[in-house]
Coordinates of C-alpha atoms in Angstrom, one line a residue:
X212 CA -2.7 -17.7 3.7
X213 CA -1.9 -16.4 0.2
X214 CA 0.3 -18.3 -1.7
X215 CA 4.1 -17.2 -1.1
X216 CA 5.8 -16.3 -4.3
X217 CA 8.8 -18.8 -5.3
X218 CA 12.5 -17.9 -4.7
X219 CA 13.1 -17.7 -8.0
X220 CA 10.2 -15.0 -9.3
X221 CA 11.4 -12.6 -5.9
X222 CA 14.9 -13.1 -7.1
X223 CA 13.9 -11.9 -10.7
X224 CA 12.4 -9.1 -9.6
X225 CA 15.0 -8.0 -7.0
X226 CA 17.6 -8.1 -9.6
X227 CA 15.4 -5.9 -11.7
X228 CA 14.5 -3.2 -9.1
X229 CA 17.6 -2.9 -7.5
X230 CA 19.5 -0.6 -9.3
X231 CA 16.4 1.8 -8.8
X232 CA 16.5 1.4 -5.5
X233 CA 16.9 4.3 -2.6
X234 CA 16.8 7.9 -2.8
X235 CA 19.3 10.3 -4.9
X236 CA 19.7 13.5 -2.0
X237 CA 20.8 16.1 -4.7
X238 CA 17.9 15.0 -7.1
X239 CA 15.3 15.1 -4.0
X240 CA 16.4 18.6 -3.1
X241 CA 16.4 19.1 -6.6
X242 CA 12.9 18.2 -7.2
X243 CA 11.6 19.9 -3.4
X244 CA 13.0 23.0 -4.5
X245 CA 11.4 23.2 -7.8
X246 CA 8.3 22.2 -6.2
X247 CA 7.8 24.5 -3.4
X248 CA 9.3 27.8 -4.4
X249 CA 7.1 27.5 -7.6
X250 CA 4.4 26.8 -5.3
X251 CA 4.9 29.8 -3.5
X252 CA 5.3 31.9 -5.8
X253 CA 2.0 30.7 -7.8
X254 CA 0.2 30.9 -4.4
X255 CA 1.3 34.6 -3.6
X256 CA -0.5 35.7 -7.1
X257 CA -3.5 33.4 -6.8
X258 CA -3.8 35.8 -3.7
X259 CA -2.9 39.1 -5.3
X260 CA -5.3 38.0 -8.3
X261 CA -7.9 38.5 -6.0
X262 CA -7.4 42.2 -6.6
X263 CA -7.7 41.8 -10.3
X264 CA -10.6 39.5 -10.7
X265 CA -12.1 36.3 -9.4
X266 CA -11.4 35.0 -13.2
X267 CA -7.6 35.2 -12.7
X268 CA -7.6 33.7 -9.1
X269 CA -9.6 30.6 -10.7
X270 CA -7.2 30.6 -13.8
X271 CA -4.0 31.0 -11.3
X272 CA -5.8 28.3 -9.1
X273 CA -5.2 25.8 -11.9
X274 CA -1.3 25.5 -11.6
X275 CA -0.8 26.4 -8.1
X276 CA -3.0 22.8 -7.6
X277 CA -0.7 21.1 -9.8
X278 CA 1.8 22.4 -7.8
X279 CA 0.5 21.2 -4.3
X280 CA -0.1 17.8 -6.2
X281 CA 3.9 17.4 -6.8
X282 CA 4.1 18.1 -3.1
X283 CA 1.9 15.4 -2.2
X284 CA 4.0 13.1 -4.5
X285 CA 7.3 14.3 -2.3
X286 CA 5.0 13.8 0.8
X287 CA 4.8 10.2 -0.6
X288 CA 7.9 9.3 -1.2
X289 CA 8.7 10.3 2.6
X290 CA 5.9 7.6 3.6
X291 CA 7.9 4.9 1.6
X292 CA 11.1 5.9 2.9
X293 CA 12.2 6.6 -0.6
X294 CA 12.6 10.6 -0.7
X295 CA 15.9 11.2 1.7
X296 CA 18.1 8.5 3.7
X297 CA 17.5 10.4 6.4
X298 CA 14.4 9.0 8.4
X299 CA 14.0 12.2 10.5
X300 CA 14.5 14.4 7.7
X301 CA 11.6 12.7 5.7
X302 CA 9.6 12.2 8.2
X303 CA 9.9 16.0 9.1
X304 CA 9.3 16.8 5.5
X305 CA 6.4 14.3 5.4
X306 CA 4.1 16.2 8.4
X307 CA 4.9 19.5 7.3
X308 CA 3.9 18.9 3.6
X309 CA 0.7 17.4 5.1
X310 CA -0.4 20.4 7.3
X311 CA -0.2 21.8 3.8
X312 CA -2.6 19.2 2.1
X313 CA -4.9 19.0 5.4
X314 CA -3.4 15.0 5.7
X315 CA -2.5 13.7 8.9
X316 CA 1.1 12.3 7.7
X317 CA 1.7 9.8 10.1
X318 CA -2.0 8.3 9.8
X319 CA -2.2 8.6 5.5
X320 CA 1.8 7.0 5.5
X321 CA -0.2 3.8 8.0
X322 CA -2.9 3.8 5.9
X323 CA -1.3 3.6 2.4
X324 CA 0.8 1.5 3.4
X325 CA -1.8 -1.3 4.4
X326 CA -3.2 -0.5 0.5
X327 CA 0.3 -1.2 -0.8
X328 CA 0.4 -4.5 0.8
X329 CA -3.1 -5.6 -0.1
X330 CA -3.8 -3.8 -3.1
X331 CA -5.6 -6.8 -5.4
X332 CA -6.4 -8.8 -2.7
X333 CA -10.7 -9.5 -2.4
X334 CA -10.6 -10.4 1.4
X335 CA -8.9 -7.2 2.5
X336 CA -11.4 -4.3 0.8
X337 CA -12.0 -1.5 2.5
X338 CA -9.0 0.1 3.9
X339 CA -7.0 2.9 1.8
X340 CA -8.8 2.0 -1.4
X341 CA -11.9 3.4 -3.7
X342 CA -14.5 0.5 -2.1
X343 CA -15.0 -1.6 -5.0
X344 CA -17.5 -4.9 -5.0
X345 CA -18.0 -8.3 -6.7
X346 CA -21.6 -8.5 -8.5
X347 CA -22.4 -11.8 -6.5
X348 CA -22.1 -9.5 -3.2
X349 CA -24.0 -6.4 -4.8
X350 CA -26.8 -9.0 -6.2
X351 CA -27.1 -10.6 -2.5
X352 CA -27.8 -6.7 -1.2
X353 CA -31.4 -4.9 -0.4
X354 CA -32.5 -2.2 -2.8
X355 CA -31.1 0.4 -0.5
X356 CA -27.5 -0.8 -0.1
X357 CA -27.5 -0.9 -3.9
X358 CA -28.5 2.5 -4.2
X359 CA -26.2 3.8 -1.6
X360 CA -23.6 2.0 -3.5
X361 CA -24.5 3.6 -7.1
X362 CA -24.6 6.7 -5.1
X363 CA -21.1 6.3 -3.8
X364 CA -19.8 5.4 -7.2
X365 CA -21.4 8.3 -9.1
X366 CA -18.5 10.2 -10.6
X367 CA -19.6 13.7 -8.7
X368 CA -19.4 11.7 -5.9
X369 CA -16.4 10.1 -6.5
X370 CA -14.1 12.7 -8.2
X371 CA -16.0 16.0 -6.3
X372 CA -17.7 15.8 -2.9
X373 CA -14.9 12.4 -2.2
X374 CA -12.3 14.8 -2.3
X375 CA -13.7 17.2 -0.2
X376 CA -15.2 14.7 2.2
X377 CA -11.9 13.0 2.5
X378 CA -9.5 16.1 3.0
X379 CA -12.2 18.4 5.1
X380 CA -13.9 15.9 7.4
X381 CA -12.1 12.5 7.5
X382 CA -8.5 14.2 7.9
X383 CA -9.7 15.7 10.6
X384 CA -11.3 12.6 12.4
X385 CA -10.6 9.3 10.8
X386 CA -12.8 7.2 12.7
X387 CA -11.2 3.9 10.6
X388 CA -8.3 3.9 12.3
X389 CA -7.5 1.3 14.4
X390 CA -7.1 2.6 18.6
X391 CA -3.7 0.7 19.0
X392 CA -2.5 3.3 15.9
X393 CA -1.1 5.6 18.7
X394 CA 1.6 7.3 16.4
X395 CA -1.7 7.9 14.0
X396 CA -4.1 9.4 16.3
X397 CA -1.0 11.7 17.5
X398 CA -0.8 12.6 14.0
X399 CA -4.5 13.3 13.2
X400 CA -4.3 15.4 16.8
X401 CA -0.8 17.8 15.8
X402 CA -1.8 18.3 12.4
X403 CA -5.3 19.4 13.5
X404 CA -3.8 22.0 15.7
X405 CA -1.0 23.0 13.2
X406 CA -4.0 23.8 11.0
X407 CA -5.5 25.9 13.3
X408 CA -2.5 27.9 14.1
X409 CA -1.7 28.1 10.2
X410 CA -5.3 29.8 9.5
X411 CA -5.3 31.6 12.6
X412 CA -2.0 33.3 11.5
X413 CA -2.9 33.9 7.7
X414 CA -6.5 34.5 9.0
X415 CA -5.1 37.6 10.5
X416 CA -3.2 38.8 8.1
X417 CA -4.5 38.6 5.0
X418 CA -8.0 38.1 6.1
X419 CA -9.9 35.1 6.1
X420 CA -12.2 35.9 3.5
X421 CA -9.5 36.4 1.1
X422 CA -7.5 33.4 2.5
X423 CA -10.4 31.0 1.8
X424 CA -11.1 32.4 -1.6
X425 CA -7.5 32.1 -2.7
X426 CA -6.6 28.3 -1.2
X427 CA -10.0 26.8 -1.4
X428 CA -9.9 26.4 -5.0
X429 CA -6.3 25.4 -5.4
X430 CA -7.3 22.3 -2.8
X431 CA -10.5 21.5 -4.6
X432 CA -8.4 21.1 -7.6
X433 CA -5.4 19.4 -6.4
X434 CA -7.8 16.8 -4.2
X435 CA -9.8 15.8 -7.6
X436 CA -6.8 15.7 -9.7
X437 CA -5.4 13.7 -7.0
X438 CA -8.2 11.0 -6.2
X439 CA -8.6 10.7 -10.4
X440 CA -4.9 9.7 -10.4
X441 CA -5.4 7.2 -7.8
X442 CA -8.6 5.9 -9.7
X443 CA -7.6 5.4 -12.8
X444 CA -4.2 3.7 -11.5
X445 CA -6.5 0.4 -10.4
X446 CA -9.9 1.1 -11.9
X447 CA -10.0 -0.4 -15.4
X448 CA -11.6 -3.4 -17.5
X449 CA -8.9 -5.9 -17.1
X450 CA -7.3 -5.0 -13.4
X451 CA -6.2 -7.4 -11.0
X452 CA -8.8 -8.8 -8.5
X453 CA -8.0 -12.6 -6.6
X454 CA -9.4 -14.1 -3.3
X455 CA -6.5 -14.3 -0.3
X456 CA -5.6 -17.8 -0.8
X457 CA -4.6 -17.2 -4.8
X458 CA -3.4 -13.4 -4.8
X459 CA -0.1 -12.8 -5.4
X460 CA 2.0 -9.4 -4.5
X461 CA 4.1 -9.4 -8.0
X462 CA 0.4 -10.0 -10.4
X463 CA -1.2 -7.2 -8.5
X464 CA 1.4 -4.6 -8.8
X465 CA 2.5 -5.9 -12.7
X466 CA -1.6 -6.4 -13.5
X467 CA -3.6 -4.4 -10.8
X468 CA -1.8 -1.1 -11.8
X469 CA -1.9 0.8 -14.8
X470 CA 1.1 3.2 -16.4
X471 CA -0.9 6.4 -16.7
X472 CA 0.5 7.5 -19.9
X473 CA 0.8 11.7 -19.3
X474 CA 1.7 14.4 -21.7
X475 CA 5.6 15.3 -20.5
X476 CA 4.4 18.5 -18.8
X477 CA 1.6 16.7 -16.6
X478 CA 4.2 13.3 -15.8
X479 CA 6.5 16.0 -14.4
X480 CA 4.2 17.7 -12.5
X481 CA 2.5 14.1 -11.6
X482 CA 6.4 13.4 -10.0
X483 CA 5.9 10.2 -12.6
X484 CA 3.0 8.7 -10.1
X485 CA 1.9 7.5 -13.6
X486 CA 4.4 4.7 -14.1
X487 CA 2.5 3.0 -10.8
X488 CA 3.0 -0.5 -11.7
X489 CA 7.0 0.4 -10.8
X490 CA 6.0 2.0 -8.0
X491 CA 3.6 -0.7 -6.7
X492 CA 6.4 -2.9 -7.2
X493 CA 9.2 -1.2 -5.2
X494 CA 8.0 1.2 -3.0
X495 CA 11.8 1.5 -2.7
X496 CA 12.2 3.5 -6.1
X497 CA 11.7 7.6 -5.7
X498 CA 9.4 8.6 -8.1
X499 CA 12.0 10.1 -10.3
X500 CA 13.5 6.6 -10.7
X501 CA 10.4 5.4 -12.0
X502 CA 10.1 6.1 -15.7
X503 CA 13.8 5.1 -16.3
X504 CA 13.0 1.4 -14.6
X505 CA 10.0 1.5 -16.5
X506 CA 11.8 2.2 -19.9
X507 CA 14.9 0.2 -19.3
X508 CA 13.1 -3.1 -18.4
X509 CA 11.0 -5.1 -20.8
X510 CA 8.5 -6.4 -18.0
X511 CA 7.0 -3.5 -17.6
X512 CA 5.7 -3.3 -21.3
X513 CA 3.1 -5.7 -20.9
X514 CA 1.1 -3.6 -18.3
X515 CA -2.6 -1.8 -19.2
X516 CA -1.4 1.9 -20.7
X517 CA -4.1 4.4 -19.9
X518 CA -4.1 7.6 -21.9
X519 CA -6.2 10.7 -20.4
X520 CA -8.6 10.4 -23.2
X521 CA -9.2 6.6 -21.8
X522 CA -10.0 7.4 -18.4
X523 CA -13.7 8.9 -19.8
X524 CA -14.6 5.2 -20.5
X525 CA -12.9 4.5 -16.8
X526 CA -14.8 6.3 -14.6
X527 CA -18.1 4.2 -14.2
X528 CA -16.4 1.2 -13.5
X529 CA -17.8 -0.1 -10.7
X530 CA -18.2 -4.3 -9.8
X531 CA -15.8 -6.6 -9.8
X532 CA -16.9 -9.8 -12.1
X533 CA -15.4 -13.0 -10.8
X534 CA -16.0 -15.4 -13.7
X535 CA -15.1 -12.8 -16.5
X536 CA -12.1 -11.5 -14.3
X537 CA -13.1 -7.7 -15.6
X538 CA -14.7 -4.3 -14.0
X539 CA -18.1 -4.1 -15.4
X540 CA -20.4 -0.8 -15.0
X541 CA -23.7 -0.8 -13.2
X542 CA -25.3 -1.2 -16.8
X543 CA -23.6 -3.8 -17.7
X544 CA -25.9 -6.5 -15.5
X545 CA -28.0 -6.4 -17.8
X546 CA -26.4 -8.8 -19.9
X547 CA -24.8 -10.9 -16.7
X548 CA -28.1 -11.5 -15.1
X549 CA -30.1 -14.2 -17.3
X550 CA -27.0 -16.1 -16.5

């Protein structure tokens, strides 16, 4: 069993998050109504580009993504209960938003959830997280589970056919997920047939030539941007890694997430998911609480900022060092293995 944070530190940080804490309804409608009637909009003339030029649909494409990405951020403040005080409203809100996105809400709010609570920890890898290993365990593997490993991690793989993977075949089916997850799999099942009805209706009416070469862009772009987000938020040199018995919940939000430091037209557009350290450490906060804690608390300072142009150096981070307590690349075992 992990070691159970003292009284005094949970105090601390209550009195700290609190005031952030719980949704705002006019500032939630607020932000879902300057999210999805832009989105609309953008995705009506992504469509109607098509009669223009496949230049302008691919141009249009770009903002329409960002877009479907502030949606998903709404969608994700209904899985932490943090969007309206109204469960059925944001649960409602939640699964129609995710027919959108191609996520099964129910199943993606289970399985985020499970990363929220064990994000940091060594002994529970492999759920809701980028698959990340310690060099002792890839130096214990065969050739080929190295390769398959280096494979995974490539950033084509990663940041392009992950996305697509992910939202196209694992959505559909994800074959992780426990049996006893009943509200889940009934999740995965609806949404699957919602789909269907969705493309069968725009299908035949717009076409489905046209449909797929207006929305398939805008979701290859809004997946990639989205995964990237979610990398760079945990992947860097000096993250938070610990076995069970020594992680704590407070050092992996504070450490173990970065603030994403975004021009002001991309950290509005991002719904703030760049200030993650607050949100890691109260799921309670909605996202447009977050840069306010963030600036009004001097705890928060001390985290690892990541500006865009960082995240080049980011992505081949890939093994987990346990004596230097660092992400090291591939190339990078060079130097380790002597020792």
């Amino acid at each position: 069993m992990p070691i159970a944070p003292d009284r005094d530190k949970v105090a601390r940080w209550n009195a700290i998050l609190k005031p952030y804490w719980g949704p705002d309804t006019r500032a939630s409608v607020r932000q879902l109504l300057t999210s999805a009637i832009p989105f609309v909009g953008l995705w009506y003339a992504t469509l109607r580009s098509l009669e223009v030029g496949y230049w302008l649909t691919i141009l249009l494409a770009l903002p329409t993504a960002a877009f479907m990405m502030r949606l998903f951020m709404i969608q994700h403040d209904c899985g932490h209960g943090s969007f309206f005080r109204s469960h059925t409203a944001r649960q409602w809100l939640g699964r129609c938003i995710g027919v959108l996105l191609l996520t099964p809400y129910d199943y993606w709010k289970r399985a985020h959830a499970y990363h929220h609570a064990h994000s940091g920890d060594l002994d529970f890898r492999g759920f809701g997280d980028i698959d990340t290993f310690t060099v002792r365990e890839y130096l214990s593997w065969p050739w080929y589970r190295r390769l398959r490993y280096r494979l995974y991690r490539h950033p084509f793989v990663l940041f392009v056919l992950g996305p697509l993977f992910i939202f196209l075949m694992k959505h559909r089916f994800p074959w992780d997920a426990p049996a006893k997850w009943k509200k889940a799999w009934q999740s995965v099942f609806w949404t699957n047939v919602a789909l269907v009805a969705v493309v069968l209706l725009l299908g035949e009416t717009i076409g489905y030539g046209r449909l797929l070469l207006t929305h398939a862009p805008v979701q290859l772009i809004a997946s990639m941007a989205g995964v990237w987000m979610f990398y760079v938020q945990h992947q860097f040199e000096r993250t938070y890694w610990d076995r069970h018995e020594d992680w704590d919940y407070y050092d992996a939000s504070l450490y173990g997430s970065s603030y994403l430091n975004l021009p002001a037209p991309f950290r509005w557009l991002s719904a703030n998911i760049g200030f993650h350290h607050v949100h890691h450490m109260s799921m309670r906060i909605p996202n447009y609480k977050l840069r306010r804690a963030h600036e009004e608390n001097e705890e928060f300072h001390a985290v690892r900022e990541v500006r865009v142009r960082d995240t080049l150096r980011l992505i081949n981070l890939a093994l987990w060092d346990e004596d230097r307590r660092r992400l090291i690349r591939f190339r990078d075992l060079r130097e380790l293995q002597p020792a």
